[in-house]
């Protein structure tokens, strides 16, 4: 085709690059895509970003993984590795290149496993196997704790250490089973069944961390059903915090790690038991002290009632009455004496009025004969020596005529 | 109370759970019921013995680990690190 000066589009490089960028970045399919291929030209500069090219037989695609996503990578990628990369298509304008901005990478094949995981999950969910109503409570203080895990794994050691620290009172029954590989699912099912016959209070189903393939036995339909059918409540602690298996959903409780599973299986610890024991001890003592105090006070009440009715009290009361009478007698007597004394005073005054001495003080005299002491009231009687008594004394007198 | 007397085992024969359950009922009885003082004293003494028994068991507790082999459980020897 001949170029024509009258073409409708006439753009700068920047403008057309911007246009292409808008086209690609506005396509939702290209903004959320899995791309499968082989890694080449892998470069990990100090910036922390990762650059590589994804290739297959006929094409190649430049890829960038920014530092924030690169630090979350759980697999060690290298040249030649077949992977599935998830991300969005973007355009790097200075180079005029389109590229995949990768935010997560998984080994090839995981995508298919994940699809299977989703299919099984949907199916079992529809059956109600994961229903919340099915979940049983974990006992507060288990006596027998069953463990299904590998006999040689670090998970078992971690769980036993945790149980030993938190609740050494418990008995542990281990039902060993391989936890990965084709033999694992039937062995896990058998271990769960054998353990249930021992009637443990709770079962820990656990495995340490690993890749999604390593953990796959815990997504096996047979194992998931065995967990759901277990008589004893099951705590599932498989892999790490971020790993979810179907057993986690079927279990009565999901723990992020085996150690956490052991912790969740022992809600009450030795410490708690010791605390509640001292609590009981204190209640025991105080109830006894209260009891004794109650007895003492009812005894005291009886004693006071007894005192009230005792002969001692009657005797005291008689004494009191006696005292009262004697006090009244005394007071009556005193009164009488006072009256009498007043009476005597009156008589004494009258007597005083009759006293001849009073007449003497008015100028009279009493003359008595010395001879016989007779009062001389007539001249004929005046003989011999006599005494004249005046108000202030007496003197001798003789008749001389 | 009469019932518990007739079935009372020596505390040395009780498991932790049995001792704790009985202790709980002893404390409840002492706290809530009016009993003759002599009975209460006996209950109290029993309670003290139960506290001691529980304490001993807690002190001495060591995790027992068994391994299932077929139908029976045998002691499990942990490998030392």
GROMACS .gro file of N, CA and C in nm, chain A residues 46-149:
model
  312
   46UNK      N    1   2.052  -0.580   4.247
   46UNK     CA    2   2.045  -0.541   4.389
   46UNK      C    3   1.916  -0.468   4.425
   47UNK      N    4   1.853  -0.410   4.327
   47UNK     CA    5   1.728  -0.337   4.353
   47UNK      C    6   1.622  -0.426   4.416
   48UNK      N    7   1.634  -0.561   4.397
   48UNK     CA    8   1.535  -0.652   4.453
   48UNK      C    9   1.428  -0.689   4.352
   49UNK      N   10   1.420  -0.614   4.240
   49UNK     CA   11   1.327  -0.652   4.134
   49UNK      C   12   1.387  -0.773   4.059
   50UNK      N   13   1.301  -0.851   3.998
   50UNK     CA   14   1.348  -0.968   3.921
   50UNK      C   15   1.306  -0.951   3.775
   51UNK      N   16   1.401  -0.972   3.685
   51UNK     CA   17   1.371  -0.962   3.541
   51UNK      C   18   1.400  -1.097   3.477
   52UNK      N   19   1.312  -1.143   3.389
   52UNK     CA   20   1.339  -1.266   3.312
   52UNK      C   21   1.251  -1.267   3.187
   53UNK      N   22   1.279  -1.364   3.103
   53UNK     CA   23   1.198  -1.383   2.984
   53UNK      C   24   1.130  -1.518   2.993
   54UNK      N   25   1.001  -1.520   2.962
   54UNK     CA   26   0.929  -1.649   2.956
   54UNK      C   27   0.924  -1.692   2.810
   55UNK      N   28   0.960  -1.819   2.787
   55UNK     CA   29   0.967  -1.865   2.647
   55UNK      C   30   0.890  -1.994   2.631
   56UNK      N   31   0.838  -2.014   2.513
   56UNK     CA   32   0.803  -2.151   2.474
   56UNK      C   33   0.864  -2.171   2.336
   57UNK      N   34   0.818  -2.274   2.265
   57UNK     CA   35   0.885  -2.307   2.138
   57UNK      C   36   0.885  -2.190   2.041
   58UNK      N   37   0.777  -2.114   2.036
   58UNK     CA   38   0.761  -2.018   1.927
   58UNK      C   39   0.766  -1.871   1.969
   59UNK      N   40   0.761  -1.843   2.096
   59UNK     CA   41   0.751  -1.701   2.134
   59UNK      C   42   0.821  -1.674   2.266
   60UNK      N   43   0.842  -1.545   2.294
   60UNK     CA   44   0.900  -1.507   2.423
   60UNK      C   45   0.828  -1.382   2.476
   61UNK      N   46   0.832  -1.368   2.608
   61UNK     CA   47   0.760  -1.258   2.673
   61UNK      C   48   0.849  -1.205   2.785
   62UNK      N   49   0.877  -1.073   2.778
   62UNK     CA   50   0.960  -1.014   2.884
   62UNK      C   51   0.875  -1.001   3.012
   63UNK      N   52   0.940  -1.032   3.125
   63UNK     CA   53   0.866  -1.030   3.252
   63UNK      C   54   0.943  -0.951   3.358
   64UNK      N   55   0.870  -0.881   3.443
   64UNK     CA   56   0.928  -0.811   3.558
   64UNK      C   57   0.849  -0.850   3.683
   65UNK      N   58   0.922  -0.876   3.791
   65UNK     CA   59   0.854  -0.896   3.919
   65UNK      C   60   0.911  -0.793   4.015
   66UNK      N   61   0.826  -0.701   4.061
   66UNK     CA   62   0.874  -0.595   4.149
   66UNK      C   63   0.912  -0.651   4.285
   67UNK      N   64   0.995  -0.576   4.353
   67UNK     CA   65   1.056  -0.622   4.480
   67UNK      C   66   0.949  -0.671   4.580
   68UNK      N   67   0.843  -0.593   4.594
   68UNK     CA   68   0.740  -0.627   4.693
   68UNK      C   69   0.685  -0.768   4.672
   69UNK      N   70   0.663  -0.803   4.543
   69UNK     CA   71   0.613  -0.938   4.512
   69UNK      C   72   0.725  -1.040   4.517
   70UNK      N   73   0.847  -0.996   4.474
   70UNK     CA   74   0.961  -1.089   4.468
   70UNK      C   75   0.995  -1.143   4.606
   71UNK      N   76   0.980  -1.057   4.712
   71UNK     CA   77   1.015  -1.104   4.846
   71UNK      C   78   0.916  -1.209   4.898
   72UNK      N   79   0.799  -1.215   4.835
   72UNK     CA   80   0.700  -1.315   4.880
   72UNK      C   81   0.712  -1.447   4.805
   73UNK      N   82   0.809  -1.454   4.713
   73UNK     CA   83   0.827  -1.577   4.634
   73UNK      C   84   0.864  -1.693   4.725
   74UNK      N   85   0.793  -1.806   4.712
   74UNK     CA   86   0.824  -1.920   4.799
   74UNK      C   87   0.908  -2.027   4.730
   75UNK      N   88   0.929  -2.009   4.599
   75UNK     CA   89   1.015  -2.106   4.530
   75UNK      C   90   1.138  -2.034   4.476
   76UNK      N   91   1.245  -2.109   4.464
   76UNK     CA   92   1.370  -2.052   4.416
   76UNK      C   93   1.373  -2.068   4.263
   77UNK      N   94   1.344  -1.960   4.192
   77UNK     CA   95   1.336  -1.976   4.045
   77UNK      C   96   1.476  -1.970   3.983
   78UNK      N   97   1.491  -2.038   3.872
   78UNK     CA   98   1.622  -2.039   3.801
   78UNK      C   99   1.595  -2.056   3.653
   79UNK      N  100   1.696  -2.027   3.574
   79UNK     CA  101   1.683  -2.043   3.429
   79UNK      C  102   1.646  -2.187   3.393
   80UNK      N  103   1.558  -2.201   3.297
   80UNK     CA  104   1.523  -2.335   3.248
   80UNK      C  105   1.403  -2.393   3.322
   81UNK      N  106   1.360  -2.326   3.428
   81UNK     CA  107   1.249  -2.379   3.508
   81UNK      C  108   1.115  -2.354   3.438
   82UNK      N  109   1.030  -2.455   3.436
   82UNK     CA  110   0.896  -2.435   3.380
   82UNK      C  111   0.805  -2.383   3.490
   83UNK      N  112   0.743  -2.270   3.461
   83UNK     CA  113   0.659  -2.210   3.565
   83UNK      C  114   0.528  -2.160   3.505
   84UNK      N  115   0.439  -2.122   3.600
   84UNK     CA  116   0.321  -2.047   3.562
   84UNK      C  117   0.332  -1.913   3.635
   85UNK      N  118   0.325  -1.805   3.555
   85UNK     CA  119   0.338  -1.672   3.616
   85UNK      C  120   0.204  -1.601   3.604
   86UNK      N  121   0.166  -1.535   3.716
   86UNK     CA  122   0.041  -1.460   3.713
   86UNK      C  123   0.072  -1.311   3.716
   87UNK      N  124  -0.004  -1.232   3.641
   87UNK     CA  125   0.020  -1.089   3.643
   87UNK      C  126  -0.063  -1.015   3.540
   88UNK      N  127  -0.013  -0.897   3.501
   88UNK     CA  128  -0.086  -0.816   3.402
   88UNK      C  129   0.012  -0.764   3.295
   89UNK      N  130  -0.042  -0.746   3.176
   89UNK     CA  131   0.039  -0.694   3.066
   89UNK      C  132   0.046  -0.542   3.076
   90UNK      N  133   0.171  -0.491   3.062
   90UNK     CA  134   0.190  -0.345   3.064
   90UNK      C  135   0.288  -0.308   2.953
   91UNK      N  136   0.294  -0.179   2.926
   91UNK     CA  137   0.386  -0.133   2.821
   91UNK      C  138   0.494  -0.047   2.884
   92UNK      N  139   0.620  -0.077   2.850
   92UNK     CA  140   0.732   0.004   2.896
   92UNK      C  141   0.763   0.101   2.783
   93UNK      N  142   0.718   0.223   2.797
   93UNK     CA  143   0.719   0.318   2.686
   93UNK      C  144   0.859   0.354   2.634
   94UNK      N  145   0.962   0.376   2.724
   94UNK     CA  146   1.094   0.415   2.670
   94UNK      C  147   1.149   0.314   2.571
   95UNK      N  148   1.119   0.183   2.591
   95UNK     CA  149   1.171   0.081   2.501
   95UNK      C  150   1.065   0.038   2.398
   96UNK      N  151   0.949   0.088   2.411
   96UNK     CA  152   0.842   0.047   2.321
   96UNK      C  153   0.814  -0.102   2.333
   97UNK      N  154   0.821  -0.152   2.457
   97UNK     CA  155   0.806  -0.296   2.475
   97UNK      C  156   0.688  -0.327   2.565
   98UNK      N  157   0.617  -0.432   2.530
   98UNK     CA  158   0.515  -0.478   2.624
   98UNK      C  159   0.576  -0.586   2.710
   99UNK      N  160   0.529  -0.599   2.834
   99UNK     CA  161   0.587  -0.698   2.926
   99UNK      C  162   0.481  -0.744   3.027
  100UNK      N  163   0.513  -0.856   3.091
  100UNK     CA  164   0.422  -0.909   3.194
  100UNK      C  165   0.474  -0.864   3.331
  101UNK      N  166   0.390  -0.789   3.403
  101UNK     CA  167   0.426  -0.753   3.541
  101UNK      C  168   0.378  -0.869   3.630
  102UNK      N  169   0.473  -0.950   3.677
  102UNK     CA  170   0.439  -1.074   3.748
  102UNK      C  171   0.417  -1.045   3.897
  103UNK      N  172   0.309  -1.098   3.953
  103UNK     CA  173   0.294  -1.082   4.098
  103UNK      C  174   0.298  -1.215   4.172
  104UNK      N  175   0.291  -1.327   4.098
  104UNK     CA  176   0.309  -1.454   4.168
  104UNK      C  177   0.352  -1.563   4.070
  105UNK      N  178   0.433  -1.655   4.122
  105UNK     CA  179   0.488  -1.761   4.036
  105UNK      C  180   0.465  -1.895   4.103
  106UNK      N  181   0.423  -1.993   4.028
  106UNK     CA  182   0.416  -2.128   4.085
  106UNK      C  183   0.475  -2.227   3.986
  107UNK      N  184   0.527  -2.339   4.037
  107UNK     CA  185   0.581  -2.440   3.945
  107UNK      C  186   0.472  -2.487   3.851
  108UNK      N  187   0.508  -2.526   3.734
  108UNK     CA  188   0.411  -2.571   3.635
  108UNK      C  189   0.336  -2.693   3.689
  109UNK      N  190   0.210  -2.697   3.667
  109UNK     CA  191   0.132  -2.811   3.716
  109UNK      C  192   0.050  -2.775   3.838
  110UNK      N  193   0.095  -2.676   3.914
  110UNK     CA  194   0.020  -2.637   4.033
  110UNK      C  195  -0.117  -2.584   3.997
  111UNK      N  196  -0.123  -2.520   3.884
  111UNK     CA  197  -0.250  -2.466   3.839
  111UNK      C  198  -0.355  -2.575   3.828
  112UNK      N  199  -0.312  -2.691   3.771
  112UNK     CA  200  -0.405  -2.803   3.754
  112UNK      C  201  -0.446  -2.857   3.891
  113UNK      N  202  -0.345  -2.864   3.984
  113UNK     CA  203  -0.375  -2.912   4.119
  113UNK      C  204  -0.477  -2.819   4.185
  114UNK      N  205  -0.457  -2.690   4.163
  114UNK     CA  206  -0.546  -2.593   4.225
  114UNK      C  207  -0.688  -2.607   4.172
  115UNK      N  208  -0.697  -2.635   4.041
  115UNK     CA  209  -0.830  -2.657   3.981
  115UNK      C  210  -0.898  -2.777   4.047
  116UNK      N  211  -0.818  -2.882   4.069
  116UNK     CA  212  -0.872  -3.003   4.131
  116UNK      C  213  -0.916  -2.972   4.276
  117UNK      N  214  -0.832  -2.894   4.343
  117UNK     CA  215  -0.863  -2.852   4.480
  117UNK      C  216  -0.999  -2.780   4.485
  118UNK      N  217  -1.017  -2.686   4.390
  118UNK     CA  218  -1.141  -2.609   4.388
  118UNK      C  219  -1.261  -2.699   4.359
  119UNK      N  220  -1.240  -2.795   4.265
  119UNK     CA  221  -1.351  -2.884   4.228
  119UNK      C  222  -1.396  -2.966   4.350
  120UNK      N  223  -1.295  -3.027   4.419
  120UNK     CA  224  -1.326  -3.109   4.536
  120UNK      C  225  -1.391  -3.025   4.646
  121UNK      N  226  -1.337  -2.905   4.663
  121UNK     CA  227  -1.387  -2.818   4.768
  121UNK      C  228  -1.534  -2.786   4.744
  122UNK      N  229  -1.565  -2.750   4.622
  122UNK     CA  230  -1.703  -2.717   4.588
  122UNK      C  231  -1.795  -2.836   4.612
  123UNK      N  232  -1.746  -2.954   4.571
  123UNK     CA  233  -1.829  -3.074   4.584
  123UNK      C  234  -1.856  -3.107   4.731
  124UNK      N  235  -1.747  -3.108   4.812
  124UNK     CA  236  -1.761  -3.145   4.953
  124UNK      C  237  -1.841  -3.040   5.029
  125UNK      N  238  -1.824  -2.916   4.988
  125UNK     CA  239  -1.899  -2.807   5.050
  125UNK      C  240  -2.049  -2.828   5.028
  126UNK      N  241  -2.082  -2.865   4.902
  126UNK     CA  242  -2.223  -2.888   4.867
  126UNK      C  243  -2.280  -3.002   4.951
  127UNK      N  244  -2.195  -3.099   4.983
  127UNK     CA  245  -2.241  -3.213   5.064
  127UNK      C  246  -2.261  -3.172   5.210
  128UNK      N  247  -2.207  -3.058   5.248
  128UNK     CA  248  -2.223  -3.011   5.386
  128UNK      C  249  -2.112  -3.056   5.479
  129UNK      N  250  -2.008  -3.115   5.421
  129UNK     CA  251  -1.900  -3.168   5.505
  129UNK      C  252  -1.827  -3.058   5.582
  130UNK      N  253  -1.827  -2.937   5.527
  130UNK     CA  254  -1.754  -2.828   5.594
  130UNK      C  255  -1.846  -2.742   5.682
  131UNK      N  256  -1.972  -2.782   5.696
  131UNK     CA  257  -2.068  -2.696   5.766
  131UNK      C  258  -2.026  -2.667   5.910
  132UNK      N  259  -2.049  -2.544   5.948
  132UNK     CA  260  -2.015  -2.502   6.085
  132UNK      C  261  -2.090  -2.585   6.191
  133UNK      N  262  -2.216  -2.623   6.158
  133UNK     CA  263  -2.296  -2.697   6.257
  133UNK      C  264  -2.234  -2.833   6.290
  134UNK      N  265  -2.150  -2.882   6.197
  134UNK     CA  266  -2.088  -3.013   6.221
  134UNK      C  267  -1.973  -3.004   6.320
  135UNK      N  268  -1.922  -2.886   6.339
  135UNK     CA  269  -1.799  -2.870   6.419
  135UNK      C  270  -1.829  -2.896   6.567
  136UNK      N  271  -1.743  -2.975   6.625
  136UNK     CA  272  -1.760  -3.005   6.768
  136UNK      C  273  -1.664  -2.921   6.851
  137UNK      N  274  -1.703  -2.900   6.976
  137UNK     CA  275  -1.617  -2.819   7.064
  137UNK      C  276  -1.494  -2.899   7.101
  138UNK      N  277  -1.384  -2.829   7.119
  138UNK     CA  278  -1.260  -2.893   7.166
  138UNK      C  279  -1.269  -2.897   7.319
  139UNK      N  280  -1.245  -3.016   7.380
  139UNK     CA  281  -1.258  -3.024   7.526
  139UNK      C  282  -1.159  -2.932   7.597
  140UNK      N  283  -1.205  -2.878   7.709
  140UNK     CA  284  -1.122  -2.784   7.786
  140UNK      C  285  -0.999  -2.852   7.845
  141UNK      N  286  -1.020  -2.975   7.890
  141UNK     CA  287  -0.909  -3.044   7.957
  141UNK      C  288  -0.903  -3.189   7.907
  142UNK      N  289  -0.838  -3.212   7.792
  142UNK     CA  290  -0.834  -3.347   7.737
  142UNK      C  291  -0.742  -3.436   7.821
  143UNK      N  292  -0.787  -3.560   7.841
  143UNK     CA  293  -0.701  -3.654   7.913
  143UNK      C  294  -0.615  -3.731   7.814
  144UNK      N  295  -0.679  -3.770   7.703
  144UNK     CA  296  -0.606  -3.846   7.602
  144UNK      C  297  -0.606  -3.767   7.472
  145UNK      N  298  -0.487  -3.741   7.420
  145UNK     CA  299  -0.473  -3.664   7.298
  145UNK      C  300  -0.414  -3.755   7.190
  146UNK      N  301  -0.487  -3.773   7.080
  146UNK     CA  302  -0.439  -3.855   6.970
  146UNK      C  303  -0.363  -3.768   6.871
  147UNK      N  304  -0.256  -3.824   6.814
  147UNK     CA  305  -0.180  -3.750   6.713
  147UNK      C  306  -0.164  -3.837   6.589
  148UNK      N  307  -0.200  -3.782   6.474
  148UNK     CA  308  -0.173  -3.849   6.348
  148UNK      C  309  -0.072  -3.762   6.272
  149UNK      N  310   0.048  -3.816   6.257
  149UNK     CA  311   0.151  -3.744   6.181
  149UNK      C  312   0.265  -3.840   6.152
   0.00000   0.00000   0.00000
